[in-house]
CSV table of C-alpha atoms in Angstrom, one decimal:
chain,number,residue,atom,x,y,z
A,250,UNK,CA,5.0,14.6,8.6
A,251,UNK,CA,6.0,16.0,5.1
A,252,UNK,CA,3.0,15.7,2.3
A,253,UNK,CA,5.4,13.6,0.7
A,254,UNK,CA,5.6,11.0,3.2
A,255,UNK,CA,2.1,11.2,3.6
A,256,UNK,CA,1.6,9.6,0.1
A,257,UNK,CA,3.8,8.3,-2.6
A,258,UNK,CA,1.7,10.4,-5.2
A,259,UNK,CA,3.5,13.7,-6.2
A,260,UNK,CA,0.9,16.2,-7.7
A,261,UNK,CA,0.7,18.7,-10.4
A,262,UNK,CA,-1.0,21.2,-12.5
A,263,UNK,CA,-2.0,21.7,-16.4
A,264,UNK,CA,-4.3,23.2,-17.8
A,265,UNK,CA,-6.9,21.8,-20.4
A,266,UNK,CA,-9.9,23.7,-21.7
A,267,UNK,CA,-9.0,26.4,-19.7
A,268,UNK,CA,-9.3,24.8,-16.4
A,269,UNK,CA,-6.2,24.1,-14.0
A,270,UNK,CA,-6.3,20.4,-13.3
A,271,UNK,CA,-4.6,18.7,-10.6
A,272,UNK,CA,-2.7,15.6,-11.3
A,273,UNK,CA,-0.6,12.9,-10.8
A,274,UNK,CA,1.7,10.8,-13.6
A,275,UNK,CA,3.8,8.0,-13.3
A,276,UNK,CA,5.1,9.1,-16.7
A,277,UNK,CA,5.8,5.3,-17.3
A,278,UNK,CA,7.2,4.3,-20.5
A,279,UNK,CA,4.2,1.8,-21.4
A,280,UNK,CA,1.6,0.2,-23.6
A,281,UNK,CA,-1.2,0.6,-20.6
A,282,UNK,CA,-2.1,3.5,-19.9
A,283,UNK,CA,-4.3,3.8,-16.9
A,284,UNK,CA,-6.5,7.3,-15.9
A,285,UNK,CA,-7.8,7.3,-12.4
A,286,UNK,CA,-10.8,9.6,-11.4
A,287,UNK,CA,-10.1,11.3,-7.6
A,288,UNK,CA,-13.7,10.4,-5.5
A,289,UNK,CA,-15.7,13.0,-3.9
A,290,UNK,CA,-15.0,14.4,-1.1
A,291,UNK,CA,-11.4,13.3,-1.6
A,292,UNK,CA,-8.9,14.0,-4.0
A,293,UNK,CA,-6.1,12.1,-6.2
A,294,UNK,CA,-4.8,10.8,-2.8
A,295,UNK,CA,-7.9,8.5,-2.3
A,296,UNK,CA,-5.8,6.4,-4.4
A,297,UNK,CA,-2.4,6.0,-2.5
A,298,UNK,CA,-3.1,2.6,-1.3
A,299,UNK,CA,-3.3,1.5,-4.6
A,300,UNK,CA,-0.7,3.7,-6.7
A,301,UNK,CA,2.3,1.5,-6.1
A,302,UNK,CA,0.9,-2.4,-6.9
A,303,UNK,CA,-1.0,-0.2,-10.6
A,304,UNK,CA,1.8,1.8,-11.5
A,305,UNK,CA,3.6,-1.7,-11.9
A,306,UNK,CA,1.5,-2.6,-14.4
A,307,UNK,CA,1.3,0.7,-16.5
A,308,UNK,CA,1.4,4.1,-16.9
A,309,UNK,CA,-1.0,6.0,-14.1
A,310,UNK,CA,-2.7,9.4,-14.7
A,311,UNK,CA,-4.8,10.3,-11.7
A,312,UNK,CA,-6.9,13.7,-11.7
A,313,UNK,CA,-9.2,15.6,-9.9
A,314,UNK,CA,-12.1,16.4,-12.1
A,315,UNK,CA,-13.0,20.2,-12.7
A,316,UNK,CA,-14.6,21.5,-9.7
A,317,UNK,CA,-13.2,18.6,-7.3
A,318,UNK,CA,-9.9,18.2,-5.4
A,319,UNK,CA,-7.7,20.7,-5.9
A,320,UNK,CA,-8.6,21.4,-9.6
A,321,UNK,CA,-10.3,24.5,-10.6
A,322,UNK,CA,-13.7,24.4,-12.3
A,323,UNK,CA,-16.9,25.9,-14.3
A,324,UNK,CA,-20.3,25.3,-12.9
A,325,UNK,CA,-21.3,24.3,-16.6
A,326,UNK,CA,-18.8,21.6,-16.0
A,327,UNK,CA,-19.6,20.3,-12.6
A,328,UNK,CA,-22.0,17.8,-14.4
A,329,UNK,CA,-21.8,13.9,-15.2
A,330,UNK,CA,-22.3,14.6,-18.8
A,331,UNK,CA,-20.1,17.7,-18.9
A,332,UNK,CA,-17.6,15.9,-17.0
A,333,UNK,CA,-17.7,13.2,-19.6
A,334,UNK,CA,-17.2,15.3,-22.5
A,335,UNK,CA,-14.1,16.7,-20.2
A,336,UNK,CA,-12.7,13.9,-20.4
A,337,UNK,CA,-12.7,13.3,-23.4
A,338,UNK,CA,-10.8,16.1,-24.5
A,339,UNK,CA,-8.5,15.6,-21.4
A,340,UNK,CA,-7.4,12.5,-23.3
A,341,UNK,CA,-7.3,13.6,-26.6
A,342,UNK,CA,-5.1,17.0,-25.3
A,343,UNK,CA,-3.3,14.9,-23.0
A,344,UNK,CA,-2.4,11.7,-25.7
A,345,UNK,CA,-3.8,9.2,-23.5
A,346,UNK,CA,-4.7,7.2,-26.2
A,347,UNK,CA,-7.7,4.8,-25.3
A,348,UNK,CA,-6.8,4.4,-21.2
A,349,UNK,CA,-8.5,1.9,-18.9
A,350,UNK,CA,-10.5,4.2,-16.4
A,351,UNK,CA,-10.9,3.9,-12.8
A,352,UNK,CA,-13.9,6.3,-11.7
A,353,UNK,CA,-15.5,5.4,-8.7
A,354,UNK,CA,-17.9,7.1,-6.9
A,355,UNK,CA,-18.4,10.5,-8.5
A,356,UNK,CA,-16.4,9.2,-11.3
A,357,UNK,CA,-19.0,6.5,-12.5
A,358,UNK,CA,-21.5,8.4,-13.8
A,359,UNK,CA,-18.6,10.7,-15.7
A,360,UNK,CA,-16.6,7.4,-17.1
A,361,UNK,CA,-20.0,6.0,-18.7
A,362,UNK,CA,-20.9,9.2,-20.0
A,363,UNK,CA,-17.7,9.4,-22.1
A,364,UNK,CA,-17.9,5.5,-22.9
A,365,UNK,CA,-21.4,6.5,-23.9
A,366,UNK,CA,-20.4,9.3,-26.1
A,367,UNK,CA,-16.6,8.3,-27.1
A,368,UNK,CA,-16.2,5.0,-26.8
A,369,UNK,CA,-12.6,5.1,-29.0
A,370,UNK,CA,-11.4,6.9,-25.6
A,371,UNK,CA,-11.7,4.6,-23.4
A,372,UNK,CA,-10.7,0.7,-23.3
A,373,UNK,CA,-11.6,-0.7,-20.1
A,374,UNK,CA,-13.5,0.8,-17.0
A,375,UNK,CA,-13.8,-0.4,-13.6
A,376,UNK,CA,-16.7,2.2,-11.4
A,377,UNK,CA,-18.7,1.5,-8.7
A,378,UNK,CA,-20.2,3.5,-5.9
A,379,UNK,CA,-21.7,6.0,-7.7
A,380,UNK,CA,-25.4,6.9,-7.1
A,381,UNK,CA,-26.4,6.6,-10.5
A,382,UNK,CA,-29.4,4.6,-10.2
A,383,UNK,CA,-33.0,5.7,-11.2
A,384,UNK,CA,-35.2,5.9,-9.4
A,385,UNK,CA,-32.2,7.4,-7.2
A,386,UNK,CA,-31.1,5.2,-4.4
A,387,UNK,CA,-28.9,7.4,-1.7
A,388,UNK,CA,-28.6,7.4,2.0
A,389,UNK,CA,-27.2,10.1,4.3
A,390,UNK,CA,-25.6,13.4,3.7
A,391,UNK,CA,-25.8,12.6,-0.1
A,392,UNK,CA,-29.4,12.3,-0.1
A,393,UNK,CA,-29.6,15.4,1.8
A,394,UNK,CA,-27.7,17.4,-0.8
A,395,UNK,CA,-29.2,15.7,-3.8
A,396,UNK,CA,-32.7,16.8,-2.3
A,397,UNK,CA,-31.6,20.5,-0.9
A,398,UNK,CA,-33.9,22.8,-1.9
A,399,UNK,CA,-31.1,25.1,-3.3
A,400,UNK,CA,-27.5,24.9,-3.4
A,401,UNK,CA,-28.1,27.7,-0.5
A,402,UNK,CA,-29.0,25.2,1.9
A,403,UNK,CA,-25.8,23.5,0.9
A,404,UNK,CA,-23.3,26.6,1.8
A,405,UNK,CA,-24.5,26.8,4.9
A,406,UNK,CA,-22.8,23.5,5.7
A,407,UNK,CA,-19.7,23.8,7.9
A,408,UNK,CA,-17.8,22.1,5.0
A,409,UNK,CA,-14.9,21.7,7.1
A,410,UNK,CA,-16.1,19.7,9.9
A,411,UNK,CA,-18.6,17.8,7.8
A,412,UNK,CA,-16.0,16.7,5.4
A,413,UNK,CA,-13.6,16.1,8.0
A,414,UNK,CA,-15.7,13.5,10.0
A,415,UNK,CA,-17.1,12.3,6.5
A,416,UNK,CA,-13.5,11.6,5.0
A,417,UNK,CA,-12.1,10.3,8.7
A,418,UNK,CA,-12.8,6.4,7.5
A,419,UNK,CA,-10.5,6.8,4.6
A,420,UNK,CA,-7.8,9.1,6.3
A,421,UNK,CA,-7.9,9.4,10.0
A,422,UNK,CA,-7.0,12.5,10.7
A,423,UNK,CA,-5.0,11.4,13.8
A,424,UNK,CA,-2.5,9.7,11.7
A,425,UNK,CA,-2.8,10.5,8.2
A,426,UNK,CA,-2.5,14.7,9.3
A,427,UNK,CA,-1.6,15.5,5.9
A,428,UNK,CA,-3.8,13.0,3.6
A,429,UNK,CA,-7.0,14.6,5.9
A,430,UNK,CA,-5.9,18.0,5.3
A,431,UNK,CA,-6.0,17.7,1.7
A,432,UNK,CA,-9.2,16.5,1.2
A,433,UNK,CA,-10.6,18.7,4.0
A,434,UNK,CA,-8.9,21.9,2.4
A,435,UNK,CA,-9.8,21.1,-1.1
A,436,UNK,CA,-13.3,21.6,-0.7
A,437,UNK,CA,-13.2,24.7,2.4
A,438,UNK,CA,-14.1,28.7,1.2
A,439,UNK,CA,-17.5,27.3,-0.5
A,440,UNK,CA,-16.1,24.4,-3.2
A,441,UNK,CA,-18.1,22.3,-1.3
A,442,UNK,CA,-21.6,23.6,-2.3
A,443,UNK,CA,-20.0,24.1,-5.8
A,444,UNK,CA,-18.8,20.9,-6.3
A,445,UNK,CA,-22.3,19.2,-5.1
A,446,UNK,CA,-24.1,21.0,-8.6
A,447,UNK,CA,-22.6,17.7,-9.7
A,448,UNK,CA,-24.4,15.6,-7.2
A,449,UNK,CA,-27.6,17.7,-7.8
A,450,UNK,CA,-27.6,16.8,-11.3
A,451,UNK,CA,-28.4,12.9,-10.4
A,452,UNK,CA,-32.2,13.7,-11.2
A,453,UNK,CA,-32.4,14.6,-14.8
A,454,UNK,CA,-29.1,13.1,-15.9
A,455,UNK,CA,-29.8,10.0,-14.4
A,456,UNK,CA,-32.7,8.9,-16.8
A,457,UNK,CA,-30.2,10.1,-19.5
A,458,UNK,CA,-27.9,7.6,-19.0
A,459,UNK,CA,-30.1,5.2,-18.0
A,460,UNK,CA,-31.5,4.7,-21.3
A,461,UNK,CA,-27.3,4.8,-22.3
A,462,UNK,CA,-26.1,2.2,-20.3
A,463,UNK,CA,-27.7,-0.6,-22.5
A,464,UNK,CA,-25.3,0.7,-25.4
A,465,UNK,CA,-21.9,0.8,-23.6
A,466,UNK,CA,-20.3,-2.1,-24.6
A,467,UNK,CA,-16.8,-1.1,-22.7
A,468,UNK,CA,-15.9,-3.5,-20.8
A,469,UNK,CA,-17.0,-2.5,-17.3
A,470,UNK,CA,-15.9,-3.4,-14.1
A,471,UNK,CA,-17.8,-2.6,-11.0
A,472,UNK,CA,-16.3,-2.8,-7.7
A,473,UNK,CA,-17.5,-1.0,-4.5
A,474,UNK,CA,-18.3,-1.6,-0.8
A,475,UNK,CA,-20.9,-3.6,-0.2
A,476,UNK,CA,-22.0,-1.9,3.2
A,477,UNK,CA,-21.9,1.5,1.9
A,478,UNK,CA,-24.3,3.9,3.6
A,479,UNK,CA,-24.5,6.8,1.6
A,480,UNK,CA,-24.4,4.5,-2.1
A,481,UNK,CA,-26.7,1.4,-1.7
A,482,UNK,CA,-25.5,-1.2,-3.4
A,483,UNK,CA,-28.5,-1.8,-5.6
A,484,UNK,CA,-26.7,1.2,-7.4
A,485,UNK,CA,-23.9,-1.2,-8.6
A,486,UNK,CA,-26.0,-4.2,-9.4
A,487,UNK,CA,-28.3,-1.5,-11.2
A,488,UNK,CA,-25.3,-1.4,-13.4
A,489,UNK,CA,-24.5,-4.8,-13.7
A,490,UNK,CA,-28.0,-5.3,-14.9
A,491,UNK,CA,-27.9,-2.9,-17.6
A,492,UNK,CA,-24.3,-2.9,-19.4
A,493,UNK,CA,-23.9,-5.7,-21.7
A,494,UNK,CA,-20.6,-6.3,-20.7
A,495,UNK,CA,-19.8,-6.1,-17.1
A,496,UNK,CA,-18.8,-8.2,-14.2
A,497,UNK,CA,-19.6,-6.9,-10.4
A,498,UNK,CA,-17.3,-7.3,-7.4
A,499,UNK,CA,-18.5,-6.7,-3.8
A,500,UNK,CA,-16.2,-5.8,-1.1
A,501,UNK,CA,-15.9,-5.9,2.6
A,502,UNK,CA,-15.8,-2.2,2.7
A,503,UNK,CA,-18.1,1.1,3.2
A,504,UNK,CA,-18.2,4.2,0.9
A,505,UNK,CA,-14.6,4.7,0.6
A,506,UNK,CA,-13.6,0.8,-0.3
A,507,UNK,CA,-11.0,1.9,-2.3
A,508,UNK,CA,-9.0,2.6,0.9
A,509,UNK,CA,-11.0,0.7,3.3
A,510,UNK,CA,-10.1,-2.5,0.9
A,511,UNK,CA,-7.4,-1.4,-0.8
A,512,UNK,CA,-5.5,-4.6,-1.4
A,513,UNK,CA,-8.6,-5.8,-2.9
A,514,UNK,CA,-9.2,-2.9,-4.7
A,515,UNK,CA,-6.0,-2.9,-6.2
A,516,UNK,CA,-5.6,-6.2,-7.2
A,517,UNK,CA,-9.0,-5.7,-8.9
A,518,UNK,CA,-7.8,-3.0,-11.0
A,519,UNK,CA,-4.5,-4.7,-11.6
A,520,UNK,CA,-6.1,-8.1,-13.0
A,521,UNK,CA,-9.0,-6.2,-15.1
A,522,UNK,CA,-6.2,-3.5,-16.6
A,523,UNK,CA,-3.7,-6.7,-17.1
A,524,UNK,CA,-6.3,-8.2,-19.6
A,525,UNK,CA,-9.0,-9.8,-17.2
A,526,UNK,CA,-11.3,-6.9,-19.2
A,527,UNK,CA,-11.1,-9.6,-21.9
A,528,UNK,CA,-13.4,-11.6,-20.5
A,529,UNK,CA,-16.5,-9.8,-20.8
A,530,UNK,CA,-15.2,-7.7,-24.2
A,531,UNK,CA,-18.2,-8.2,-27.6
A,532,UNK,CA,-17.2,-11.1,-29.0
């Protein structure tokens, strides 16, 4: 099987601020312009169920954040609130405009950091999954490497087979070959210890945006699996809770529900992005 028949996403790369980002775009000619943030440990595949049903609505950008996927990275980026400030200047550089955002999981706490800090870049979000709760809620593997005592204790993970069996759910190795293999490979040779500085991070940038998330008034979608082992789901109503302009949707999924419930997740994305954010926009 050929990588392109394993997904209908082609992928690139361009640089901005000096890192080499990998992405995906539609290159639609349109008014909606939608930027989708790759999960972790996955890449801008994790959104292949869902790429054909949004790109009919809009334009679709989808990238791996520095230090992620297939993108090249900084520690001093591999951060919620450095990725946030990425992003901003991804959009600016890229002439986004104001997209709607889909960031879940890893993606969360970097969408509401740049809603936080730029909200003119950003028109809609839809997150969810993301352990970005405090006091932090995590189960699993992610607790383990959120509590490490160094980011030693993380290398000496074999990455491979631990991201392998961890990524199996969303792409069974058996018959997505290719799809497996690229998350696998994007985070072999030690990127996965780097990329978990981001992870590591969720104790003192946590309270930071907690105290944040009661001045986003982006209208927020989230949307995650509701029996999700590794992100309780406390973590999303957390959210709901605390942004003044949000609506929650629970699905019949685990930790990777944007390809365990694609359909759903998709349809989700494509009513919000289609002007279902206008319900819950500041009046």
């Amino acid at each position: 099987m050929s990588a392109e028949a394993a997904s209908p996403i082609a992928t690139y790369f361009r640089v901005c601020d000096g890192v080499r980002v990998r992405f995906a775009d539609t290159r639609a000619d349109s008014d909606v312009i939608v930027l989708l943030l790759a999960p972790w440990p996955e890449s801008v595949w994790a959104f292949r169920r869902i790429w054909d049903s949004v790109s009919a609505v809009g334009r679709v950008v989808a990238i791996d954040l520095p230090g992620f996927g297939h993108s090249d990275g900084r520690p001093e980026l591999i951060a919620p609130d450095a990725s946030g400030s990425f992003l901003a200047r991804l959009v600016e550089e890229w002439d986004l405009g104001a997209p709607h955002i889909v960031g879940p999981d890893v993606g969360t706490a970097a969408a509401l950091f740049l809603a936080a800090r730029a909200p003119d870049r950003v028109t809609s979000l839809t997150v969810g999954g993301g352990a970005v709760r405090f006091p932090i809620e995590a189960g699993g593997a992610l607790e383990e490497i959120i509590e490490a005592p160094s980011l030693d204790d993380v290398r000496a993970l074999d990455a491979r087979t631990n991201i392998g069996y961890a990524v199996e759910s969303g792409a069974a190795s058996d018959s997505e070959p290719d799809v497996h293999e690229d998350y696998v490979s994007a985070y072999d040779l030690g990127r996965f210890a780097e990329s978990a500085r981001f992870v590591r991070h969720y104790p003192e940038q946590n309270p930071v945006l907690r105290d944040l998330l009661p001045k986003i008034t982006t209208p927020t979608q989230i949307v995650a699996g509701r029996d999700d082992d590794l992100v309780p789901w406390s973590n999303n109503e957390y959210l709901d809770d605390l942004l003044p302009n949000s609506e929650i949707h629970p699905l019949a999924a685990g930790h990777f529900a944007w390809e365990q419930a694609a359909d759903e997740y998709g349809r989700l994305v494509v009513d919000w992005v289609s002007g279902g954010h206008g319900r819950v926009a500041a009046g």
